N, CA, C and O atoms as a Tinker XYZ file with bonds, in Angstrom:
   460  protein
     1  N     37.709000  -44.701000   67.457000    73     2
     2  CA    36.713000  -44.038000   66.602000    64     1     3
     3  C     37.594000  -43.467000   65.155000    63     2     4     5
     4  O     37.285000  -43.923000   64.055000    81     3
     5  N     38.477000  -42.645000   65.270000    73     3     6
     6  CA    39.152000  -41.970000   63.985000    64     5     7
     7  C     39.314000  -43.393000   62.845000    63     6     8     9
     8  O     38.900000  -43.244000   61.695000    81     7
     9  N     39.778000  -44.390000   63.161000    73     7    10
    10  CA    39.749000  -45.550000   62.438000    64     9    11
    11  C     38.348000  -46.044000   61.546000    63    10    12    13
    12  O     38.238000  -46.241000   60.336000    81    11
    13  N     37.215000  -46.173000   62.773000    73    11    14
    14  CA    36.228000  -46.101000   62.162000    64    13    15
    15  C     35.650000  -45.184000   61.510000    63    14    16    17
    16  O     35.103000  -45.430000   60.435000    81    15
    17  N     35.664000  -44.433000   61.842000    73    15    18
    18  CA    35.376000  -43.088000   60.822000    64    17    19
    19  C     36.225000  -43.020000   59.109000    63    18    20    21
    20  O     35.803000  -42.931000   57.956000    81    19
    21  N     37.128000  -43.085000   59.528000    73    19    22
    22  CA    38.225000  -43.461000   57.823000    64    21    23
    23  C     37.534000  -44.485000   57.339000    63    22    24    25
    24  O     36.917000  -44.300000   56.290000    81    23
    25  N     37.482000  -45.739000   57.966000    73    23    26
    26  CA    36.978000  -47.163000   57.264000    64    25    27
    27  C     35.607000  -46.688000   56.773000    63    26    28    29
    28  O     35.324000  -47.045000   55.630000    81    27
    29  N     34.748000  -45.984000   57.398000    73    27    30
    30  CA    33.685000  -45.820000   56.526000    64    29    31
    31  C     33.536000  -45.114000   56.187000    63    30    32    33
    32  O     32.311000  -44.998000   56.157000    81    31
    33  N     34.172000  -43.952000   55.611000    73    31    34
    34  CA    34.220000  -42.718000   54.889000    64    33    35
    35  C     34.802000  -43.312000   53.448000    63    34    36    37
    36  O     34.244000  -43.042000   52.385000    81    35
    37  N     36.095000  -44.227000   53.540000    73    35    38
    38  CA    36.598000  -44.904000   52.582000    64    37    39
    39  C     35.927000  -46.099000   52.166000    63    38    40    41
    40  O     36.463000  -46.825000   51.328000    81    39
    41  N     34.896000  -46.361000   52.624000    73    39    42
    42  CA    33.657000  -47.757000   51.527000    64    41    43
    43  C     32.900000  -46.779000   51.448000    63    42    44    45
    44  O     32.415000  -46.853000   50.319000    81    43
    45  N     32.331000  -45.540000   52.167000    73    43    46
    46  CA    31.265000  -44.626000   51.309000    64    45    47
    47  C     31.709000  -44.107000   49.962000    63    46    48    49
    48  O     30.933000  -44.008000   49.012000    81    47
    49  N     33.138000  -43.741000   49.910000    73    47    50
    50  CA    33.636000  -43.136000   48.625000    64    49    51
    51  C     33.931000  -44.547000   48.031000    63    50    52    53
    52  O     33.283000  -44.494000   46.986000    81    51
    53  N     34.427000  -45.588000   48.060000    73    51    54
    54  CA    34.188000  -46.570000   46.857000    64    53    55
    55  C     32.893000  -46.937000   46.667000    63    54    56    57
    56  O     32.875000  -47.841000   45.832000    81    55
    57  N     31.745000  -46.650000   47.066000    73    55    58
    58  CA    30.715000  -47.243000   46.910000    64    57    59
    59  C     29.961000  -46.175000   46.162000    63    58    60    61
    60  O     29.004000  -46.504000   45.461000    81    59
    61  N     30.311000  -44.992000   46.261000    73    59    62
    62  CA    29.394000  -43.669000   45.643000    64    61    63
    63  C     30.434000  -43.322000   44.408000    63    62    64    65
    64  O     29.893000  -42.645000   43.533000    81    63
    65  N     31.364000  -43.541000   44.241000    73    63    66
    66  CA    32.555000  -43.096000   43.262000    64    65    67
    67  C     31.817000  -43.843000   41.871000    63    66    68    69
    68  O     31.528000  -42.852000   41.201000    81    67
    69  N     31.556000  -44.531000   41.422000    73    67    70
    70  CA    30.839000  -45.026000   40.142000    64    69    71
    71  C     29.768000  -44.611000   39.967000    63    70    72    73
    72  O     29.636000  -44.352000   38.771000    81    71
    73  N     28.539000  -44.310000   40.758000    73    71    74
    74  CA    27.534000  -43.935000   40.425000    64    73    75
    75  C     27.680000  -42.167000   40.208000    63    74    76    77
    76  O     26.957000  -41.494000   39.473000    81    75
    77  N     28.688000  -41.715000   40.966000    73    75    78
    78  CA    29.042000  -40.164000   40.364000    64    77    79
    79  C     29.837000  -40.308000   39.263000    63    78    80    81
    80  O     29.605000  -39.402000   38.462000    81    79
    81  N     30.769000  -41.148000   38.848000    73    79    82
    82  CA    31.207000  -40.998000   37.147000    64    81    83
    83  C     29.981000  -40.991000   36.622000    63    82    84    85
    84  O     29.542000  -39.956000   36.119000    81    83
    85  N     29.319000  -42.032000   36.657000    73    83    86
    86  CA    28.481000  -42.515000   35.378000    64    85    87
    87  C     27.247000  -41.066000   35.439000    63    86    88    89
    88  O     26.629000  -40.777000   34.414000    81    87
    89  N     27.070000  -40.420000   36.510000    73    87    90
    90  CA    26.380000  -39.649000   36.617000    64    89    91
    91  C     27.195000  -38.289000   35.096000    63    90    92    93
    92  O     26.953000  -37.928000   33.944000    81    91
    93  N     28.223000  -38.035000   36.248000    73    91    94
    94  CA    28.882000  -36.937000   35.218000    64    93    95
    95  C     29.207000  -37.028000   33.695000    63    94    96    97
    96  O     29.540000  -36.147000   32.903000    81    95
    97  N     28.941000  -38.802000   33.479000    73    95    98
    98  CA    29.322000  -39.042000   31.748000    64    97    99
    99  C     28.000000  -38.716000   31.308000    63    98   100   101
   100  O     27.827000  -38.202000   30.203000    81    99
   101  N     26.949000  -39.001000   32.171000    73    99   102
   102  CA    25.602000  -38.827000   31.563000    64   101   103
   103  C     25.530000  -37.498000   31.354000    63   102   104   105
   104  O     25.109000  -37.011000   30.305000    81   103
   105  N     25.968000  -36.787000   32.419000    73   103   106
   106  CA    25.365000  -35.506000   32.148000    64   105   107
   107  C     26.982000  -34.637000   30.955000    63   106   108   109
   108  O     26.744000  -33.482000   30.602000    81   107
   109  N     27.863000  -35.014000   30.655000    73   107   110
   110  CA    28.716000  -34.507000   30.004000    64   109   111
   111  C     27.825000  -35.134000   28.702000    63   110   112   113
   112  O     27.701000  -34.254000   27.850000    81   111
   113  N     27.263000  -36.224000   28.362000    73   111   114
   114  CA    26.527000  -36.714000   26.982000    64   113   115
   115  C     25.338000  -35.783000   26.578000    63   114   116   117
   116  O     24.966000  -35.465000   25.448000    81   115
   117  N     24.930000  -35.493000   27.584000    73   115   118
   118  CA    23.741000  -34.637000   27.566000    64   117   119
   119  C     24.154000  -33.551000   27.190000    63   118   120   121
   120  O     23.696000  -33.342000   26.066000    81   119
   121  N     24.769000  -32.751000   27.521000    73   119   122
   122  CA    25.176000  -31.352000   27.419000    64   121   123
   123  C     25.819000  -31.459000   25.921000    63   122   124   125
   124  O     25.625000  -30.587000   25.073000    81   123
   125  N     26.574000  -32.575000   25.702000    73   123   126
   126  CA    27.211000  -32.685000   24.050000    64   125   127
   127  C     26.160000  -32.493000   23.054000    63   126   128   129
   128  O     26.369000  -31.803000   22.056000    81   127
   129  N     24.887000  -33.146000   23.305000    73   127   130
   130  CA    24.188000  -33.347000   22.406000    64   129   131
   131  C     22.899000  -32.369000   22.433000    63   130   132   133
   132  O     21.904000  -32.451000   21.714000    81   131
   133  N     23.100000  -31.680000   23.173000    73   131   134
   134  CA    22.448000  -30.281000   23.230000    64   133   135
   135  C     23.126000  -29.403000   22.259000    63   134   136   137
   136  O     22.497000  -28.885000   21.336000    81   135
   137  N     24.563000  -29.195000   22.460000    73   135   138
   138  CA    25.210000  -28.512000   21.816000    64   137   139
   139  C     25.301000  -28.696000   20.096000    63   138   140   141
   140  O     25.359000  -27.909000   19.152000    81   139
   141  N     25.283000  -29.852000   20.214000    73   139   142
   142  CA    25.386000  -30.693000   18.908000    64   141   143
   143  C     23.903000  -30.069000   18.081000    63   142   144   145
   144  O     23.800000  -29.670000   16.921000    81   143
   145  N     22.953000  -30.156000   19.055000    73   143   146
   146  CA    21.452000  -30.042000   18.427000    64   145   147
   147  C     21.260000  -28.407000   17.994000    63   146   148   149
   148  O     20.858000  -27.850000   16.973000    81   147
   149  N     21.696000  -27.993000   19.139000    73   147   150
   150  CA    21.686000  -26.145000   18.979000    64   149   151
   151  C     22.284000  -25.578000   17.412000    63   150   152   153
   152  O     21.943000  -24.625000   16.712000    81   151
   153  N     23.414000  -26.732000   17.230000    73   151   154
   154  CA    24.665000  -26.037000   16.149000    64   153   155
   155  C     23.712000  -26.485000   14.915000    63   154   156   157
   156  O     23.486000  -25.800000   13.917000    81   155
   157  N     23.227000  -27.708000   15.178000    73   155   158
   158  CA    22.272000  -28.168000   13.893000    64   157   159
   159  C     21.391000  -27.441000   12.941000    63   158   160   161
   160  O     21.391000  -27.391000   11.711000    81   159
   161  N     20.480000  -26.773000   14.044000    73   159   162
   162  CA    19.512000  -25.979000   13.919000    64   161   163
   163  C     19.731000  -24.513000   13.890000    63   162   164   165
   164  O     18.924000  -23.663000   13.515000    81   163
   165  N     21.178000  -24.297000   14.430000    73   163   166
   166  CA    21.243000  -22.468000   13.640000    64   165   167
   167  C     21.649000  -23.045000   12.491000    63   166   168   169
   168  O     20.885000  -22.852000   11.545000    81   167
   169  N     22.634000  -23.710000   12.268000    73   167   170
   170  CA    23.381000  -24.283000   10.434000    64   169   171
   171  C     22.614000  -25.036000    9.640000    63   170   172   173
   172  O     23.039000  -25.323000    8.520000    81   171
   173  N     21.737000  -25.353000    9.940000    73   171   174
   174  CA    20.893000  -26.784000    9.255000    64   173   175
   175  C     21.263000  -26.648000    8.106000    63   174   176   177
   176  O     21.798000  -27.717000    7.815000    81   175
   177  N     21.324000  -25.751000    6.976000    73   175   178
   178  CA    21.620000  -26.232000    5.843000    64   177   179
   179  C     23.072000  -26.590000    5.449000    63   178   180   181
   180  O     23.413000  -27.221000    4.449000    81   179
   181  N     24.104000  -25.920000    6.702000    73   179   182
   182  CA    25.314000  -26.115000    6.159000    64   181   183
   183  C     26.310000  -27.257000    7.186000    63   182   184   185
   184  O     27.526000  -27.422000    7.089000    81   183
   185  N     25.373000  -27.938000    8.148000    73   183   186
   186  CA    25.859000  -28.705000    9.088000    64   185   187
   187  C     26.473000  -29.904000    8.161000    63   186   188   189
   188  O     27.694000  -29.755000    8.209000    81   187
   189  N     26.236000  -30.744000    7.546000    73   187   190
   190  CA    27.414000  -31.493000    6.777000    64   189   191
   191  C     28.391000  -31.064000    6.136000    63   190   192   193
   192  O     29.341000  -31.799000    5.868000    81   191
   193  N     28.327000  -29.612000    5.723000    73   191   194
   194  CA    29.607000  -29.126000    5.073000    64   193   195
   195  C     30.154000  -28.638000    6.513000    63   194   196   197
   196  O     31.360000  -28.507000    6.719000    81   195
   197  N     29.541000  -28.478000    7.121000    73   195   198
   198  CA    31.229000  -27.636000    8.666000    64   197   199
   199  C     31.405000  -28.869000    8.959000    63   198   200   201
   200  O     32.610000  -28.907000    9.210000    81   199
   201  N     30.918000  -30.109000    9.119000    73   199   202
   202  CA    31.300000  -31.777000    9.608000    64   201   203
   203  C     32.604000  -32.212000    8.860000    63   202   204   205
   204  O     33.515000  -32.798000    9.445000    81   203
   205  N     32.642000  -31.856000    7.404000    73   203   206
   206  CA    33.317000  -32.415000    6.472000    64   205   207
   207  C     34.640000  -31.527000    7.045000    63   206   208   209
   208  O     35.724000  -31.999000    7.389000    81   207
   209  N     34.295000  -30.313000    7.046000    73   207   210
   210  CA    35.612000  -29.602000    7.129000    64   209   211
   211  C     36.215000  -29.446000    8.546000    63   210   212   213
   212  O     37.373000  -29.061000    8.705000    81   211
   213  N     35.310000  -29.789000    9.666000    73   211   214
   214  CA    36.093000  -30.082000   11.060000    64   213   215
   215  C     36.683000  -31.684000   10.697000    63   214   216   217
   216  O     37.063000  -32.411000   11.614000    81   215
   217  N     36.703000  -32.004000    9.678000    73   215   218
   218  CA    37.325000  -33.750000    9.553000    64   217   219
   219  C     38.543000  -33.141000    9.318000    63   218   220   221
   220  O     39.556000  -33.140000   10.016000    81   219
   221  N     38.256000  -32.471000    7.933000    73   219   222
   222  CA    40.200000  -31.721000    7.012000    64   221   223
   223  C     40.581000  -31.472000    8.466000    63   222   224   225
   224  O     41.251000  -32.401000    8.919000    81   223
   225  N     40.279000  -30.206000    9.569000    73   223   226
   226  CA    40.990000  -29.894000   10.319000    64   225   227
   227  C     41.263000  -30.801000   11.227000    63   226   228   229
   228  O     42.455000  -30.871000   11.524000    81   227
   229  N     40.366000  -31.701000   11.900000    73   227   230
   230  CA    40.887000  -32.487000   12.981000    64   229   231
   231  C     42.561000  -33.489000   12.293000    63   230   232   233
   232  O     43.561000  -33.726000   12.970000    81   231
   233  N     42.360000  -33.833000   10.974000    73   231   234
   234  CA    43.104000  -34.452000   10.142000    64   233   235
   235  C     44.738000  -33.821000    9.864000    63   234   236   237
   236  O     45.841000  -34.356000    9.750000    81   235
   237  N     44.315000  -32.623000    9.830000    73   235   238
   238  CA    45.630000  -31.778000   10.210000    64   237   239
   239  C     45.995000  -31.097000   10.760000    63   238   240   241
   240  O     46.970000  -30.369000   10.573000    81   239
   241  N     45.081000  -31.185000   11.836000    73   239   242
   242  CA    45.803000  -31.150000   13.171000    64   241   243
   243  C     46.526000  -32.500000   13.964000    63   242   244   245
   244  O     47.137000  -32.209000   14.993000    81   243
   245  N     46.507000  -33.820000   13.604000    73   243   246
   246  CA    46.806000  -35.119000   13.710000    64   245   247
   247  C     48.164000  -34.883000   12.680000    63   246   248   249
   248  O     49.289000  -35.170000   13.090000    81   247
   249  N     48.021000  -34.525000   11.792000    73   247   250
   250  CA    49.275000  -34.608000   10.862000    64   249   251
   251  C     50.153000  -33.554000   11.493000    63   250   252   253
   252  O     50.949000  -34.064000   12.281000    81   251
   253  N     50.223000  -32.657000   11.422000    73   251   254
   254  CA    51.120000  -31.352000   12.189000    64   253   255
   255  C     51.747000  -31.996000   13.577000    63   254   256   257
   256  O     52.904000  -32.387000   13.733000    81   255
   257  N     50.538000  -32.002000   14.662000    73   255   258
   258  CA    51.191000  -32.852000   15.705000    64   257   259
   259  C     52.209000  -33.684000   15.452000    63   258   260   261
   260  O     53.283000  -33.533000   16.035000    81   259
   261  N     51.996000  -34.735000   14.492000    73   259   262
   262  CA    52.966000  -35.889000   14.564000    64   261   263
   263  C     53.933000  -35.178000   13.949000    63   262   264   265
   264  O     54.933000  -35.828000   14.254000    81   263
   265  N     54.424000  -33.973000   13.065000    73   263   266
   266  CA    55.484000  -33.826000   12.775000    64   265   267
   267  C     56.055000  -32.550000   13.444000    63   266   268   269
   268  O     56.712000  -31.760000   12.766000    81   267
   269  N     55.745000  -32.261000   15.173000    73   267   270
   270  CA    56.096000  -31.312000   16.374000    64   269   271
   271  C     56.024000  -30.072000   15.406000    63   270   272   273
   272  O     57.143000  -29.569000   15.306000    81   271
   273  N     55.186000  -29.495000   14.752000    73   271   274
   274  CA    54.947000  -28.647000   13.997000    64   273   275
   275  C     54.048000  -27.415000   14.675000    63   274   276   277
   276  O     54.060000  -26.233000   14.331000    81   275
   277  N     53.275000  -28.026000   15.723000    73   275   278
   278  CA    52.308000  -27.640000   17.067000    64   277   279
   279  C     52.078000  -27.812000   17.924000    63   278   280   281
   280  O     51.906000  -29.021000   17.763000    81   279
   281  N     51.833000  -27.634000   19.098000    73   279   282
   282  CA    52.261000  -28.005000   20.148000    64   281   283
   283  C     50.274000  -28.000000   20.715000    63   282   284   285
   284  O     50.038000  -28.702000   21.698000    81   283
   285  N     49.659000  -27.616000   20.393000    73   283   286
   286  CA    48.383000  -27.672000   21.103000    64   285   287
   287  C     47.409000  -28.102000   19.707000    63   286   288   289
   288  O     46.988000  -27.196000   18.989000    81   287
   289  N     47.157000  -29.255000   19.457000    73   287   290
   290  CA    46.376000  -30.077000   18.087000    64   289   291
   291  C     44.569000  -29.227000   18.200000    63   290   292   293
   292  O     43.974000  -28.706000   17.256000    81   291
   293  N     44.040000  -29.352000   19.760000    73   291   294
   294  CA    42.826000  -28.709000   19.404000    64   293   295
   295  C     42.702000  -27.215000   19.222000    63   294   296   297
   296  O     41.837000  -26.603000   18.595000    81   295
   297  N     43.571000  -26.823000   19.787000    73   295   298
   298  CA    43.799000  -24.842000   19.555000    64   297   299
   299  C     43.850000  -24.888000   17.968000    63   298   300   301
   300  O     43.036000  -24.187000   17.367000    81   299
   301  N     44.857000  -25.757000   17.159000    73   299   302
   302  CA    45.295000  -25.435000   15.964000    64   301   303
   303  C     43.411000  -26.205000   15.098000    63   302   304   305
   304  O     42.839000  -25.601000   14.191000    81   303
   305  N     43.026000  -27.162000   15.537000    73   303   306
   306  CA    42.106000  -27.820000   14.593000    64   305   307
   307  C     40.837000  -26.537000   14.963000    63   306   308   309
   308  O     40.062000  -26.461000   14.010000    81   307
   309  N     40.582000  -25.840000   15.770000    73   307   310
   310  CA    39.833000  -24.950000   15.950000    64   309   311
   311  C     39.841000  -23.970000   15.198000    63   310   312   313
   312  O     38.859000  -23.647000   14.529000    81   311
   313  N     40.825000  -23.420000   15.195000    73   311   314
   314  CA    41.532000  -22.158000   14.764000    64   313   315
   315  C     41.190000  -22.492000   12.998000    63   314   316   317
   316  O     40.546000  -21.638000   12.389000    81   315
   317  N     41.581000  -23.550000   12.378000    73   315   318
   318  CA    41.419000  -23.992000   11.491000    64   317   319
   319  C     40.129000  -24.291000   10.722000    63   318   320   321
   320  O     39.881000  -24.312000    9.517000    81   319
   321  N     39.572000  -24.460000   11.546000    73   319   322
   322  CA    37.857000  -24.693000   11.090000    64   321   323
   323  C     37.559000  -23.549000   11.345000    63   322   324   325
   324  O     36.748000  -23.167000   10.501000    81   323
   325  N     37.794000  -22.742000   12.108000    73   323   326
   326  CA    37.220000  -21.195000   12.028000    64   325   327
   327  C     37.828000  -20.851000   10.910000    63   326   328   329
   328  O     36.925000  -21.171000   10.137000    81   327
   329  N     38.909000  -20.328000   10.032000    73   327   330
   330  CA    39.313000  -19.969000    9.089000    64   329   331
   331  C     38.306000  -20.959000    7.732000    63   330   332   333
   332  O     37.745000  -20.264000    6.885000    81   331
   333  N     38.202000  -22.015000    7.662000    73   331   334
   334  CA    37.899000  -22.769000    6.328000    64   333   335
   335  C     36.485000  -22.489000    6.386000    63   334   336   337
   336  O     35.948000  -22.178000    5.323000    81   335
   337  N     35.819000  -22.540000    7.379000    73   335   338
   338  CA    34.164000  -22.205000    7.416000    64   337   339
   339  C     33.669000  -20.492000    7.164000    63   338   340   341
   340  O     32.545000  -20.055000    6.919000    81   339
   341  N     34.903000  -19.797000    7.322000    73   339   342
   342  CA    34.627000  -18.497000    7.246000    64   341   343
   343  C     34.641000  -18.223000    5.930000    63   342   344   345
   344  O     33.889000  -17.666000    5.129000    81   343
   345  N     35.873000  -18.850000    5.911000    73   343   346
   346  CA    36.488000  -18.265000    3.964000    64   345   347
   347  C     35.855000  -19.183000    2.656000    63   346   348   349
   348  O     36.245000  -18.900000    1.523000    81   347
   349  N     34.906000  -20.249000    2.846000    73   347   350
   350  CA    34.303000  -20.743000    2.217000    64   349   351
   351  C     32.948000  -20.871000    2.251000    63   350   352   353
   352  O     32.232000  -21.056000    1.267000    81   351
   353  N     32.520000  -20.751000    3.633000    73   351   354
   354  CA    31.116000  -20.495000    3.916000    64   353   355
   355  C     30.393000  -19.593000    4.477000    63   354   356   357
   356  O     29.206000  -19.641000    4.799000    81   355
   357  N     31.064000  -18.861000    4.571000    73   355   358
   358  CA    30.901000  -16.987000    4.886000    64   357   359
   359  C     30.121000  -17.157000    6.003000    63   358   360   361
   360  O     29.121000  -16.450000    6.125000    81   359
   361  N     30.369000  -17.875000    6.744000    73   359   362
   362  CA    29.642000  -17.849000    8.423000    64   361   363
   363  C     30.899000  -17.707000    9.500000    63   362   364   365
   364  O     31.994000  -18.171000    9.186000    81   363
   365  N     30.722000  -17.107000   10.668000    73   363   366
   366  CA    31.477000  -16.864000   11.550000    64   365   367
   367  C     30.791000  -17.670000   12.716000    63   366   368   369
   368  O     29.670000  -17.427000   13.164000    81   367
   369  N     31.795000  -18.848000   13.214000    73   367   370
   370  CA    31.349000  -19.626000   14.037000    64   369   371
   371  C     32.020000  -19.219000   15.678000    63   370   372   373
   372  O     33.215000  -19.011000   15.893000    81   371
   373  N     30.841000  -19.172000   16.780000    73   371   374
   374  CA    31.272000  -19.024000   18.173000    64   373   375
   375  C     32.659000  -20.060000   18.397000    63   374   376   377
   376  O     33.032000  -20.876000   17.554000    81   375
   377  N     33.124000  -19.894000   19.336000    73   375   378
   378  CA    34.041000  -20.838000   20.023000    64   377   379
   379  C     33.859000  -21.679000   20.189000    63   378   380   381
   380  O     34.446000  -22.624000   19.662000    81   379
   381  N     32.516000  -21.806000   21.401000    73   379   382
   382  CA    32.123000  -22.965000   21.922000    64   381   383
   383  C     31.512000  -23.690000   20.833000    63   382   384   385
   384  O     31.586000  -24.915000   20.937000    81   383
   385  N     30.859000  -23.178000   19.695000    73   383   386
   386  CA    30.618000  -24.073000   18.795000    64   385   387
   387  C     31.921000  -24.452000   17.665000    63   386   388   389
   388  O     31.603000  -25.505000   17.111000    81   387
   389  N     32.588000  -24.205000   17.406000    73   387   390
   390  CA    33.706000  -24.255000   16.995000    64   389   391
   391  C     34.104000  -25.599000   18.042000    63   390   392   393
   392  O     33.909000  -26.715000   17.560000    81   391
   393  N     34.618000  -25.521000   19.360000    73   391   394
   394  CA    34.920000  -26.488000   19.951000    64   393   395
   395  C     34.069000  -27.939000   19.841000    63   394   396   397
   396  O     34.612000  -29.043000   19.790000    81   395
   397  N     32.906000  -27.744000   19.820000    73   395   398
   398  CA    32.090000  -28.841000   20.228000    64   397   399
   399  C     32.047000  -29.827000   18.697000    63   398   400   401
   400  O     32.079000  -31.055000   18.617000    81   399
   401  N     31.978000  -28.958000   17.735000    73   399   402
   402  CA    32.188000  -29.319000   16.414000    64   401   403
   403  C     33.810000  -30.276000   16.045000    63   402   404   405
   404  O     33.922000  -31.238000   15.285000    81   403
   405  N     34.634000  -29.769000   16.670000    73   403   406
   406  CA    35.679000  -29.952000   16.880000    64   405   407
   407  C     35.538000  -31.499000   17.447000    63   406   408   409
   408  O     35.875000  -32.491000   16.800000    81   407
   409  N     35.002000  -31.516000   18.721000    73   407   410
   410  CA    34.838000  -32.701000   19.322000    64   409   411
   411  C     34.292000  -34.065000   18.889000    63   410   412   413
   412  O     34.746000  -35.197000   19.055000    81   411
   413  N     32.879000  -33.501000   18.122000    73   411   414
   414  CA    32.257000  -34.386000   17.214000    64   413   415
   415  C     33.264000  -34.968000   16.209000    63   414   416   417
   416  O     33.600000  -36.131000   16.436000    81   415
   417  N     33.663000  -34.521000   15.415000    73   415   418
   418  CA    34.670000  -34.503000   14.506000    64   417   419
   419  C     35.996000  -35.693000   14.982000    63   418   420   421
   420  O     36.399000  -36.580000   14.230000    81   419
   421  N     36.373000  -35.511000   16.007000    73   419   422
   422  CA    37.635000  -36.279000   16.503000    64   421   423
   423  C     36.810000  -37.575000   17.285000    63   422   424   425
   424  O     37.532000  -38.531000   17.566000    81   423
   425  N     35.725000  -37.656000   17.564000    73   423   426
   426  CA    34.710000  -38.968000   17.819000    64   425   427
   427  C     34.573000  -39.666000   16.462000    63   426   428   429
   428  O     35.127000  -40.745000   16.250000    81   427
   429  N     33.898000  -39.096000   15.634000    73   427   430
   430  CA    33.852000  -39.267000   14.481000    64   429   431
   431  C     35.389000  -40.389000   13.630000    63   430   432   433
   432  O     35.465000  -41.535000   13.186000    81   431
   433  N     36.234000  -39.363000   13.767000    73   431   434
   434  CA    37.549000  -39.794000   12.648000    64   433   435
   435  C     38.301000  -41.202000   13.767000    63   434   436   437
   436  O     38.884000  -42.100000   13.160000    81   435
   437  N     38.240000  -41.280000   15.157000    73   435   438
   438  CA    38.438000  -42.363000   15.639000    64   437   439
   439  C     37.307000  -43.606000   16.319000    63   438   440   441
   440  O     37.476000  -44.356000   17.280000    81   439
   441  N     36.529000  -43.509000   15.704000    73   439   442
   442  CA    35.505000  -44.318000   15.873000    64   441   443
   443  C     34.861000  -44.257000   14.401000    63   442   444   445
   444  O     33.874000  -43.532000   14.278000    81   443
   445  N     35.193000  -44.751000   13.602000    73   443   446
   446  CA    34.408000  -44.302000   12.053000    64   445   447
   447  C     34.781000  -45.980000   11.585000    63   446   448   449
   448  O     34.257000  -46.533000   10.618000    81   447
   449  N     35.837000  -46.647000   12.539000    73   447   450
   450  CA    36.246000  -48.492000   12.095000    64   449   451
   451  C     35.545000  -49.085000   12.662000    63   450   452   453
   452  O     35.278000  -50.243000   12.342000    81   451
   453  N     34.864000  -48.302000   13.995000    73   451   454
   454  CA    34.527000  -49.245000   15.129000    64   453   455
   455  C     33.380000  -49.830000   14.761000    63   454   456   457
   456  O     33.268000  -51.049000   14.888000    81   455
   457  N     31.952000  -48.767000   14.050000    73   455   458
   458  CA    31.068000  -49.274000   13.431000    64   457   459
   459  C     30.854000  -49.785000   12.260000    63   458   460
   460  O     29.744000  -50.234000   11.976000    81   459
């Protein structure tokens, strides 16, 4: 009886794992797009400049990471983005906004040659 139940649950989990993974990925993409759209609405005129600064922050974090000057590239990129935007655009980004922008910049940076 235990072997049957174990085999049944194993088969069920194997069948549901791809569905769950797809649903999770879809939910994360939807959440990311909503955050990006909210940011575009909030800072519509400055959005392209903020993305440009984010690209600079991502490349700076990559270079600092390669040189072993920093431990966490994402934290460095977020802090540097907040510094650049505050200094040059005179706006303060919330932490989750800065994190979403950095994720967008990382995606753009690593996929720019793909398309």
